[in-house]
Amino acid sequence: MGEETLVAMPLAPHHHHARLDALPHHAAPAQPPQAPPPEPIPADREEERDRGGGVEPPAPVPRPETPPPALAAGVGEDVYYARRMLQGAVLRPPPHLPQPEAPPGLARALSAPAHPHGYAEEEAEEAGGKQRPVDRSASANSAVVDVASIGRFLRGRRDVLSSAITRRISSLKEPSAPAAADTYGVQEIHLPNVKVTVRLKDAIAAEEEDGVAPGGGGGGDAGYSFSGGHIKGRVSFFSRSGCRDCAAMRAFFRQSGLPYVEINLDVFPEREAELASRAGGAARVPQIFLNEKLLGGLVVLNSLRNSGEFERRVRDLAGRRCPDSAPRVPVYGFDEEAGGKEDAMVGIVRVLRQRLPIQDRFVRVKLVKNCFSGADMVDAIVNHLECGRNKAVEIGKELARKHFIHHVFRENDFEDGSQNLYRFLEHDPAVPKYYNFRGSTNDGEPKPAAAVGHRMTKIMLAILEAYASDDRRHLDYSRIAASEEFRRYANLVQELQRADMTALPAEERLPFFLNLHNAMAIHAVIRIGQPGAVDRRPFFSDFQYIVGGHPYSLAAIRNGILRANRRQPYTLAKPFGSNDRRLELAQRRPNPLVHFALCDATRSSPIVRFYTTQGVEPELRHAAREFFLHGGVEIDLENRTVHLTRIVKWYSADFGQDRDILRWLLNYLDPTKAGLLTHLLNDGGPISISYMNYDWSLNV
C-alpha cells in the first residue's frame, strides 16, 4: 500500500502468438551461485541458545549486486518487461521514469536491501523458482525488529519462571525441621507480588489449646508483654473522671507498659451496680481486677509494688486465659437513660409531617425552601383534632416552644396566617452543617441543658485523661475518634437539639458554653480536619451544632455568647442580630479571661480544659496564668519590648489600650516576669509591644 504499481495486462491473442516465437527462449535463467552452508553451532552454544541466552544468529552473507539476468544476457529492456507482463507480475516503473513516493508517515521496510537500479534483486530469484519476500509498511521512525530473537527471549523467560515456581512448590513437600520449628507450623511462599501462607492444622489446634485465637489477633485475650513476660489475662480497673487516685493508677500502668482496661463510671454509669456487687457497696474507685479477682485500690497497689508481689501476680496470668466472669470490656452502646420517653407532642408532629404541604416559596425577594404557612398548619390541626382555631394556634406555639418547628426568619413563635412561614427543624437547609444532627430530630422528651452539660463535661474529662498527654498539649485524635467514650459523647450531644436553653441558670451558662466550645473543637478536628492557615471558615463557622433549636458555631459561641455579641476580628457585622433569641444567653459583658480558656486545636492556642460550675472563675484565672507561664508572653528588658500572644491583638477591644493591657497582665505573670514588667512600667520610659506569630498546626 502507498506505492504506485504498474500492472501488465496480457496481450491480445493474435499478438501473443505472433511474438511468442520471436521472443527469446523461456528457459529459466542461470541460477545464482549458492551460498556456502552455515557453520555448525557448537553444542554448548546451541544449549545456551535453547535456554534463551544471548547467542545471536550468524550475520547474513551479502550477495553481489548484479543486474537482472535477462538484461545481463543482452536482452533488450522492452523484451524483459514484455516477458514479465506475460507472467502477470506487478512491476515498478523503469528506472528512467519517475518513481512513486510513499505517503507521509510510512516507509518501506524490506526483508532485503533494494537494488541500486530500482530492480528488486529478488526478481532474479523468483525467476529461479524462489519465493519473493513480502514488502511491509512501517512507521517512519521505527527500526527493523528481529522477531525471531524476541520470540526466543520470551520463551527463555517463560522457562526460567516455570522452573522457579516448580522448585518453590516442590520445596514445600519436605520442609526442613529447623524451618518448621522457627515458624511455629507456618510455611510461607514468596513470589513476585504474591504471598501464600499455609497454616498447619496441628499448629492451629495447639494455639486453641493454649487459649490463643488462631492467627494471633489482637484483643484483650491475645496476650501482653510485661517485664519480659507474656500475659494472656486482663488487668482492669474502675475509675471516675477527675479522681487523683485514678490518675496515679493510670500513670503507673502507662509507665510500666502494662496494657489495661479502664471502666470509667462517669462514662458508663450502668456499670456502677457491677462494681458494687464485685467489691461491695461501700467500695470507692479505683478498684483493680486481675481477671475476675479483686486486687484492691491504690493503697493495695502501692504495697504490692514495693514488695514485688504485684508483678508475681501479673505473671500468674500468663498461663490462664481471662474467663467470662471477669469485668467485660466496654463495648458500643447507649446509656440506659439515653432513650428516655417520647415527647407528649410527638403524635401530632408525626401527623403534621405527613399532611402539611411543604414546598419552596418566594417571599421578601428570597427563595425560602421546605416551608409551610401558619394557616396550613392551623387547618391541619383543626381537621385532625376537631378543635377550634384558637386551640390549634396554642398547639402551634407549644410545638415552636419545644423546637419542633421554627419561623423561617426566626421572628416569632407561631401565628396564624398565610404570610407567616415555618419549617420543621429537620427541614432546615443548613442541616448538613449540624454535626449533632443524625438524619432526624430527637423526638424524645428534652433533658435539662444543665444535666446534659454536666454529663458532657465528665465524658470529655475521661477522654482527656485517656487520650491526651499529661500536660494536655497534645491529643491523639485518631484514638479519640475510635473510642467508646467519643461515641457516647456523639450520642449525648443530640440531646441538645431541642433543649430549653432559657431554663439554664445564669451562673451555669459560662462553663456550659466554654465546655461546649472545646468539645466542638475536638469534634471538628475529627470530622473536617484542622483549621486552615488561610481559609478558616469551614472550621470556625461552618461546623455547627443545633442547640435549643438554634445553630451555634465556634465563632458564634466565642463572639456572640462569651464576648457579649462583639464583632469577630476583621468583620463588620455582629454575630447576632437585634431580634436574635440567642442574645438571651449571651454574657452581659466580655471577660478577657475566656480567651485563655478556649482551645481551637492549634499549638498556639491555650490547652484544652473543661470547667466546673462551682469553680469556673478560679479555674479561668489559673488557665490564664498557665498560658502566660508557658510562652504566652516574653519580656525583653534590654530592648524594652514585651512580646505578647497574637490573641491579645485580635481581641484588643476586650483588653483595652497598650498600657491597660500591660497592667492587666501583671495579675497573671510569674514573679520573675512580673518584676521585669513592673520595672518597665514604673521607670517612665517607652514600652514596645510586639505580637508573636501564631502557630496554626494541629496539637496532635
PDB file of C-alpha atoms in Angstrom, residues 95-325:
ATOM      1  CA  PRO A  95      14.428   3.492 -13.709  1.00  0.00           C
ATOM      2  CA  HIS A  96      14.310   6.322 -16.261  1.00  0.00           C
ATOM      3  CA  LEU A  97      10.672   7.150 -15.262  1.00  0.00           C
ATOM      4  CA  PRO A  98       9.545   8.983 -12.049  1.00  0.00           C
ATOM      5  CA  GLN A  99       9.374   6.594  -9.117  1.00  0.00           C
ATOM      6  CA  PRO A 100       6.319   6.577  -6.719  1.00  0.00           C
ATOM      7  CA  GLU A 101       6.797   8.032  -3.233  1.00  0.00           C
ATOM      8  CA  ALA A 102       5.432   6.586  -0.015  1.00  0.00           C
ATOM      9  CA  PRO A 103       2.720   8.572   1.818  1.00  0.00           C
ATOM     10  CA  PRO A 104       3.889  10.750   4.760  1.00  0.00           C
ATOM     11  CA  GLY A 105       4.465   8.726   7.929  1.00  0.00           C
ATOM     12  CA  LEU A 106       5.169   5.452   6.122  1.00  0.00           C
ATOM     13  CA  ALA A 107       8.346   3.935   4.821  1.00  0.00           C
ATOM     14  CA  ARG A 108       9.178   0.663   3.180  1.00  0.00           C
ATOM     15  CA  ALA A 109      10.633  -1.993   5.415  1.00  0.00           C
ATOM     16  CA  LEU A 110      12.036  -4.645   3.116  1.00  0.00           C
ATOM     17  CA  SER A 111      13.279  -8.027   4.129  1.00  0.00           C
ATOM     18  CA  ALA A 112      16.375  -7.403   1.990  1.00  0.00           C
ATOM     19  CA  PRO A 113      18.093  -4.258   0.627  1.00  0.00           C
ATOM     20  CA  ALA A 114      16.746  -2.878  -2.644  1.00  0.00           C
ATOM     21  CA  HIS A 115      18.787  -2.970  -5.809  1.00  0.00           C
ATOM     22  CA  PRO A 116      20.511   0.312  -6.610  1.00  0.00           C
ATOM     23  CA  HIS A 117      18.998   0.382 -10.111  1.00  0.00           C
ATOM     24  CA  GLY A 118      15.482   0.172  -8.760  1.00  0.00           C
ATOM     25  CA  TYR A 119      15.044  -3.519  -9.645  1.00  0.00           C
ATOM     26  CA  ALA A 120      14.247  -5.902  -6.816  1.00  0.00           C
ATOM     27  CA  GLU A 121      17.064  -8.357  -6.522  1.00  0.00           C
ATOM     28  CA  GLU A 122      14.525 -10.952  -5.545  1.00  0.00           C
ATOM     29  CA  GLU A 123      13.089 -10.848  -9.067  1.00  0.00           C
ATOM     30  CA  ALA A 124      16.094 -12.792 -10.214  1.00  0.00           C
ATOM     31  CA  GLU A 125      15.468 -15.375  -7.500  1.00  0.00           C
ATOM     32  CA  GLU A 126      11.793 -15.530  -8.465  1.00  0.00           C
ATOM     33  CA  ALA A 127      12.846 -16.398 -11.984  1.00  0.00           C
ATOM     34  CA  GLY A 128      14.892 -19.223 -10.464  1.00  0.00           C
ATOM     35  CA  GLY A 129      11.876 -20.601  -8.588  1.00  0.00           C
ATOM     36  CA  LYS A 130      12.419 -18.938  -5.207  1.00  0.00           C
ATOM     37  CA  GLN A 131       9.666 -17.101  -3.291  1.00  0.00           C
ATOM     38  CA  ARG A 132       9.711 -13.340  -3.375  1.00  0.00           C
ATOM     39  CA  PRO A 133       9.888 -11.625   0.040  1.00  0.00           C
ATOM     40  CA  VAL A 134       6.980  -9.519   1.238  1.00  0.00           C
ATOM     41  CA  ASP A 135       7.207  -5.741   1.448  1.00  0.00           C
ATOM     42  CA  ARG A 136       5.956  -4.228   4.703  1.00  0.00           C
ATOM     43  CA  SER A 137       4.784  -0.772   5.689  1.00  0.00           C
ATOM     44  CA  ALA A 138       6.210   0.570   8.962  1.00  0.00           C
ATOM     45  CA  SER A 139       6.435   3.809  10.877  1.00  0.00           C
ATOM     46  CA  ALA A 140       8.882   6.299   9.551  1.00  0.00           C
ATOM     47  CA  ASN A 141      10.814   6.289  12.859  1.00  0.00           C
ATOM     48  CA  SER A 142      10.661   2.543  13.553  1.00  0.00           C
ATOM     49  CA  ALA A 143      13.604   0.221  13.244  1.00  0.00           C
ATOM     50  CA  VAL A 144      13.644  -3.263  11.811  1.00  0.00           C
ATOM     51  CA  VAL A 145      12.998  -5.706  14.687  1.00  0.00           C
ATOM     52  CA  ASP A 146      14.280  -9.217  14.757  1.00  0.00           C
ATOM     53  CA  VAL A 147      11.056 -11.072  15.622  1.00  0.00           C
ATOM     54  CA  ALA A 148      12.803 -14.412  15.932  1.00  0.00           C
ATOM     55  CA  SER A 149      15.127 -13.098  18.662  1.00  0.00           C
ATOM     56  CA  ILE A 150      12.179 -11.669  20.636  1.00  0.00           C
ATOM     57  CA  GLY A 151      10.377 -14.991  20.471  1.00  0.00           C
ATOM     58  CA  ARG A 152      13.430 -16.878  21.728  1.00  0.00           C
ATOM     59  CA  PHE A 153      13.855 -14.371  24.592  1.00  0.00           C
ATOM     60  CA  LEU A 154      10.207 -14.676  25.716  1.00  0.00           C
ATOM     61  CA  ARG A 155      10.326 -18.464  25.571  1.00  0.00           C
ATOM     62  CA  GLY A 156      13.502 -18.439  27.657  1.00  0.00           C
ATOM     63  CA  ARG A 157      11.975 -16.156  30.330  1.00  0.00           C
ATOM     64  CA  ARG A 158       8.904 -18.368  30.458  1.00  0.00           C
ATOM     65  CA  ASP A 159      11.026 -21.446  31.055  1.00  0.00           C
ATOM     66  CA  VAL A 160      13.016 -19.732  33.837  1.00  0.00           C
ATOM     67  CA  LEU A 161       9.857 -18.579  35.666  1.00  0.00           C
ATOM     68  CA  SER A 162       8.243 -22.002  35.333  1.00  0.00           C
ATOM     69  CA  SER A 163      11.326 -23.657  36.778  1.00  0.00           C
ATOM     70  CA  ALA A 164      11.409 -21.242  39.734  1.00  0.00           C
ATOM     71  CA  ILE A 165       7.752 -21.843  40.590  1.00  0.00           C
ATOM     72  CA  THR A 166       8.222 -25.605  40.306  1.00  0.00           C
ATOM     73  CA  ARG A 167      11.224 -25.556  42.658  1.00  0.00           C
ATOM     74  CA  ARG A 168       9.343 -23.430  45.232  1.00  0.00           C
ATOM     75  CA  ILE A 169       6.314 -25.663  45.267  1.00  0.00           C
ATOM     76  CA  SER A 170       8.436 -28.804  45.377  1.00  0.00           C
ATOM     77  CA  SER A 171      10.298 -27.477  48.430  1.00  0.00           C
ATOM     78  CA  LEU A 172       7.033 -27.459  50.411  1.00  0.00           C
ATOM     79  CA  LYS A 173       6.657 -31.210  50.248  1.00  0.00           C
ATOM     80  CA  GLU A 174       9.607 -31.878  52.554  1.00  0.00           C
ATOM     81  CA  PRO A 175      10.140 -28.836  54.833  1.00  0.00           C
ATOM     82  CA  SER A 176      13.245 -28.892  56.929  1.00  0.00           C
ATOM     83  CA  ALA A 177      12.885 -29.371  60.667  1.00  0.00           C
ATOM     84  CA  PRO A 178      14.533 -26.079  61.749  1.00  0.00           C
ATOM     85  CA  ALA A 179      12.318 -24.031  59.444  1.00  0.00           C
ATOM     86  CA  ALA A 180       9.196 -25.697  60.777  1.00  0.00           C
ATOM     87  CA  ALA A 181      10.306 -25.075  64.348  1.00  0.00           C
ATOM     88  CA  ASP A 182      11.141 -21.420  63.742  1.00  0.00           C
ATOM     89  CA  THR A 183       7.829 -20.587  62.097  1.00  0.00           C
ATOM     90  CA  TYR A 184       5.557 -22.453  64.542  1.00  0.00           C
ATOM     91  CA  GLY A 185       3.878 -24.506  61.851  1.00  0.00           C
ATOM     92  CA  VAL A 186       3.597 -21.684  59.311  1.00  0.00           C
ATOM     93  CA  GLN A 187       5.022 -22.182  55.857  1.00  0.00           C
ATOM     94  CA  GLU A 188       5.395 -19.226  53.506  1.00  0.00           C
ATOM     95  CA  ILE A 189       5.932 -18.947  49.777  1.00  0.00           C
ATOM     96  CA  HIS A 190       7.305 -15.664  48.448  1.00  0.00           C
ATOM     97  CA  LEU A 191       6.789 -14.936  44.780  1.00  0.00           C
ATOM     98  CA  PRO A 192       6.762 -11.583  42.982  1.00  0.00           C
ATOM     99  CA  ASN A 193       3.655  -9.700  44.241  1.00  0.00           C
ATOM    100  CA  VAL A 194       2.301 -12.916  45.801  1.00  0.00           C
ATOM    101  CA  LYS A 195       2.498 -14.237  49.350  1.00  0.00           C
ATOM    102  CA  VAL A 196       0.930 -17.579  50.223  1.00  0.00           C
ATOM    103  CA  THR A 197       0.675 -18.625  53.877  1.00  0.00           C
ATOM    104  CA  VAL A 198      -0.101 -22.241  54.758  1.00  0.00           C
ATOM    105  CA  ARG A 199      -1.153 -22.921  58.352  1.00  0.00           C
ATOM    106  CA  LEU A 200      -0.990 -26.493  59.503  1.00  0.00           C
ATOM    107  CA  LYS A 201      -3.902 -27.998  61.409  1.00  0.00           C
ATOM    108  CA  ASP A 202      -1.607 -29.130  64.231  1.00  0.00           C
ATOM    109  CA  ALA A 203      -0.397 -25.567  64.825  1.00  0.00           C
ATOM    110  CA  ILE A 204      -3.943 -24.199  64.886  1.00  0.00           C
ATOM    111  CA  ALA A 205      -5.059 -26.885  67.335  1.00  0.00           C
ATOM    112  CA  ALA A 206      -2.073 -26.150  69.595  1.00  0.00           C
ATOM    113  CA  GLU A 207      -2.928 -22.441  69.667  1.00  0.00           C
ATOM    114  CA  GLU A 208      -6.535 -23.173  70.529  1.00  0.00           C
ATOM    115  CA  GLU A 209      -5.415 -25.374  73.431  1.00  0.00           C
ATOM    116  CA  ASP A 210      -3.194 -22.546  74.704  1.00  0.00           C
ATOM    117  CA  GLY A 211      -6.113 -20.116  74.575  1.00  0.00           C
ATOM    118  CA  VAL A 212      -4.767 -18.015  71.705  1.00  0.00           C
ATOM    119  CA  ALA A 213      -7.060 -17.137  68.843  1.00  0.00           C
ATOM    120  CA  PRO A 214      -5.923 -18.658  65.516  1.00  0.00           C
ATOM    121  CA  GLY A 215      -3.888 -16.144  63.626  1.00  0.00           C
ATOM    122  CA  GLY A 216      -2.689 -14.309  66.737  1.00  0.00           C
ATOM    123  CA  GLY A 217      -5.231 -11.475  66.521  1.00  0.00           C
ATOM    124  CA  GLY A 218      -5.291  -8.603  68.972  1.00  0.00           C
ATOM    125  CA  GLY A 219      -7.721  -8.008  71.746  1.00  0.00           C
ATOM    126  CA  GLY A 220      -7.896  -8.300  75.471  1.00  0.00           C
ATOM    127  CA  ASP A 221      -7.149 -12.037  75.447  1.00  0.00           C
ATOM    128  CA  ALA A 222      -4.412 -12.153  72.827  1.00  0.00           C
ATOM    129  CA  GLY A 223      -1.599 -11.719  75.366  1.00  0.00           C
ATOM    130  CA  TYR A 224       0.585  -8.825  76.504  1.00  0.00           C
ATOM    131  CA  SER A 225       4.240  -8.272  77.304  1.00  0.00           C
ATOM    132  CA  PHE A 226       5.089  -7.131  80.837  1.00  0.00           C
ATOM    133  CA  SER A 227       8.690  -7.064  82.134  1.00  0.00           C
ATOM    134  CA  GLY A 228       9.650  -9.663  79.578  1.00  0.00           C
ATOM    135  CA  GLY A 229       6.656 -11.945  80.247  1.00  0.00           C
ATOM    136  CA  HIS A 230       3.627 -12.825  78.168  1.00  0.00           C
ATOM    137  CA  ILE A 231       0.193 -12.140  79.665  1.00  0.00           C
ATOM    138  CA  LYS A 232      -2.963 -13.766  78.370  1.00  0.00           C
ATOM    139  CA  GLY A 233      -5.200 -12.450  81.111  1.00  0.00           C
ATOM    140  CA  ARG A 234      -6.685  -8.995  81.623  1.00  0.00           C
ATOM    141  CA  VAL A 235      -5.923  -6.160  84.014  1.00  0.00           C
ATOM    142  CA  SER A 236      -8.863  -3.795  84.517  1.00  0.00           C
ATOM    143  CA  PHE A 237      -9.867  -1.109  86.952  1.00  0.00           C
ATOM    144  CA  PHE A 238     -12.897   1.055  87.667  1.00  0.00           C
ATOM    145  CA  SER A 239     -12.410   4.829  87.776  1.00  0.00           C
ATOM    146  CA  ARG A 240     -14.082   8.234  87.657  1.00  0.00           C
ATOM    147  CA  SER A 241     -13.204  11.476  85.875  1.00  0.00           C
ATOM    148  CA  GLY A 242     -11.139  13.928  87.919  1.00  0.00           C
ATOM    149  CA  CYS A 243     -10.103  11.335  90.507  1.00  0.00           C
ATOM    150  CA  ARG A 244      -6.478  11.809  91.648  1.00  0.00           C
ATOM    151  CA  ASP A 245      -6.040   8.194  92.773  1.00  0.00           C
ATOM    152  CA  CYS A 246      -7.352   7.020  89.404  1.00  0.00           C
ATOM    153  CA  ALA A 247      -4.877   9.324  87.633  1.00  0.00           C
ATOM    154  CA  ALA A 248      -1.995   7.917  89.702  1.00  0.00           C
ATOM    155  CA  MET A 249      -3.026   4.335  88.903  1.00  0.00           C
ATOM    156  CA  ARG A 250      -3.342   5.186  85.199  1.00  0.00           C
ATOM    157  CA  ALA A 251       0.124   6.754  85.205  1.00  0.00           C
ATOM    158  CA  PHE A 252       1.613   3.607  86.793  1.00  0.00           C
ATOM    159  CA  PHE A 253       0.139   1.353  84.137  1.00  0.00           C
ATOM    160  CA  ARG A 254       1.419   3.598  81.344  1.00  0.00           C
ATOM    161  CA  GLN A 255       4.931   3.794  82.758  1.00  0.00           C
ATOM    162  CA  SER A 256       5.152   0.047  83.316  1.00  0.00           C
ATOM    163  CA  GLY A 257       3.925  -0.740  79.806  1.00  0.00           C
ATOM    164  CA  LEU A 258       1.152  -2.946  81.143  1.00  0.00           C
ATOM    165  CA  PRO A 259      -1.991  -2.774  78.962  1.00  0.00           C
ATOM    166  CA  TYR A 260      -5.157  -2.282  80.936  1.00  0.00           C
ATOM    167  CA  VAL A 261      -8.878  -1.787  80.542  1.00  0.00           C
ATOM    168  CA  GLU A 262     -10.333   1.301  82.231  1.00  0.00           C
ATOM    169  CA  ILE A 263     -14.026   1.383  83.054  1.00  0.00           C
ATOM    170  CA  ASN A 264     -14.940   4.991  83.821  1.00  0.00           C
ATOM    171  CA  LEU A 265     -18.188   5.079  85.762  1.00  0.00           C
ATOM    172  CA  ASP A 266     -18.878   8.635  84.593  1.00  0.00           C
ATOM    173  CA  VAL A 267     -18.874   7.404  81.002  1.00  0.00           C
ATOM    174  CA  PHE A 268     -20.524   4.047  81.729  1.00  0.00           C
ATOM    175  CA  PRO A 269     -22.878   4.716  84.681  1.00  0.00           C
ATOM    176  CA  GLU A 270     -24.631   1.399  84.109  1.00  0.00           C
ATOM    177  CA  ARG A 271     -21.502  -0.354  85.439  1.00  0.00           C
ATOM    178  CA  GLU A 272     -21.844   1.076  88.963  1.00  0.00           C
ATOM    179  CA  ALA A 273     -24.073  -1.800  90.048  1.00  0.00           C
ATOM    180  CA  GLU A 274     -21.462  -4.261  88.786  1.00  0.00           C
ATOM    181  CA  LEU A 275     -18.738  -2.615  90.853  1.00  0.00           C
ATOM    182  CA  ALA A 276     -20.950  -2.649  93.939  1.00  0.00           C
ATOM    183  CA  SER A 277     -21.640  -6.371  93.517  1.00  0.00           C
ATOM    184  CA  ARG A 278     -17.977  -7.240  92.983  1.00  0.00           C
ATOM    185  CA  ALA A 279     -16.292  -5.001  95.548  1.00  0.00           C
ATOM    186  CA  GLY A 280     -19.095  -4.177  97.984  1.00  0.00           C
ATOM    187  CA  GLY A 281     -21.481  -1.284  98.163  1.00  0.00           C
ATOM    188  CA  ALA A 282     -19.041   0.964 100.073  1.00  0.00           C
ATOM    189  CA  ALA A 283     -16.142   0.468  97.631  1.00  0.00           C
ATOM    190  CA  ARG A 284     -14.575   3.597  96.177  1.00  0.00           C
ATOM    191  CA  VAL A 285     -12.706   3.974  92.936  1.00  0.00           C
ATOM    192  CA  PRO A 286     -10.182   2.984  91.813  1.00  0.00           C
ATOM    193  CA  GLN A 287     -10.607  -0.785  92.127  1.00  0.00           C
ATOM    194  CA  ILE A 288      -8.234  -3.149  90.282  1.00  0.00           C
ATOM    195  CA  PHE A 289      -9.154  -6.601  88.977  1.00  0.00           C
ATOM    196  CA  LEU A 290      -6.718  -9.261  87.733  1.00  0.00           C
ATOM    197  CA  ASN A 291      -9.009 -11.305  85.534  1.00  0.00           C
ATOM    198  CA  GLU A 292     -12.056 -11.900  87.769  1.00  0.00           C
ATOM    199  CA  LYS A 293     -10.191 -11.451  91.092  1.00  0.00           C
ATOM    200  CA  LEU A 294     -10.401  -8.196  93.024  1.00  0.00           C
ATOM    201  CA  LEU A 295      -6.990  -6.784  93.947  1.00  0.00           C
ATOM    202  CA  GLY A 296      -7.983  -3.555  95.714  1.00  0.00           C
ATOM    203  CA  GLY A 297      -7.369   0.180  95.468  1.00  0.00           C
ATOM    204  CA  LEU A 298      -4.343   2.435  95.140  1.00  0.00           C
ATOM    205  CA  VAL A 299      -3.033   1.717  98.659  1.00  0.00           C
ATOM    206  CA  VAL A 300      -3.045  -2.028  97.997  1.00  0.00           C
ATOM    207  CA  LEU A 301      -1.349  -1.497  94.644  1.00  0.00           C
ATOM    208  CA  ASN A 302       1.479   0.532  96.194  1.00  0.00           C
ATOM    209  CA  SER A 303       2.137  -2.049  98.900  1.00  0.00           C
ATOM    210  CA  LEU A 304       2.198  -4.893  96.366  1.00  0.00           C
ATOM    211  CA  ARG A 305       4.520  -2.938  94.090  1.00  0.00           C
ATOM    212  CA  ASN A 306       7.001  -2.292  96.881  1.00  0.00           C
ATOM    213  CA  SER A 307       7.106  -5.977  97.818  1.00  0.00           C
ATOM    214  CA  GLY A 308       7.230  -7.253  94.235  1.00  0.00           C
ATOM    215  CA  GLU A 309       4.049  -9.209  94.780  1.00  0.00           C
ATOM    216  CA  PHE A 310       2.154  -7.322  92.083  1.00  0.00           C
ATOM    217  CA  GLU A 311       4.473  -8.436  89.316  1.00  0.00           C
ATOM    218  CA  ARG A 312       4.324 -12.012  90.575  1.00  0.00           C
ATOM    219  CA  ARG A 313       0.536 -11.940  90.437  1.00  0.00           C
ATOM    220  CA  VAL A 314       0.587 -10.474  86.975  1.00  0.00           C
ATOM    221  CA  ARG A 315       2.932 -13.251  85.842  1.00  0.00           C
ATOM    222  CA  ASP A 316       0.431 -15.759  87.156  1.00  0.00           C
ATOM    223  CA  LEU A 317      -1.929 -14.552  84.441  1.00  0.00           C
ATOM    224  CA  ALA A 318       0.447 -15.790  81.744  1.00  0.00           C
ATOM    225  CA  GLY A 319      -0.850 -19.347  81.727  1.00  0.00           C
ATOM    226  CA  ARG A 320      -4.534 -18.633  82.182  1.00  0.00           C
ATOM    227  CA  ARG A 321      -6.921 -17.053  79.747  1.00  0.00           C
ATOM    228  CA  CYS A 322      -9.304 -14.366  81.016  1.00  0.00           C
ATOM    229  CA  PRO A 323     -12.594 -16.050  81.964  1.00  0.00           C
ATOM    230  CA  ASP A 324     -16.002 -14.703  81.044  1.00  0.00           C
ATOM    231  CA  SER A 325     -16.687 -13.860  84.677  1.00  0.00           C
TER     232      SER A 325
END
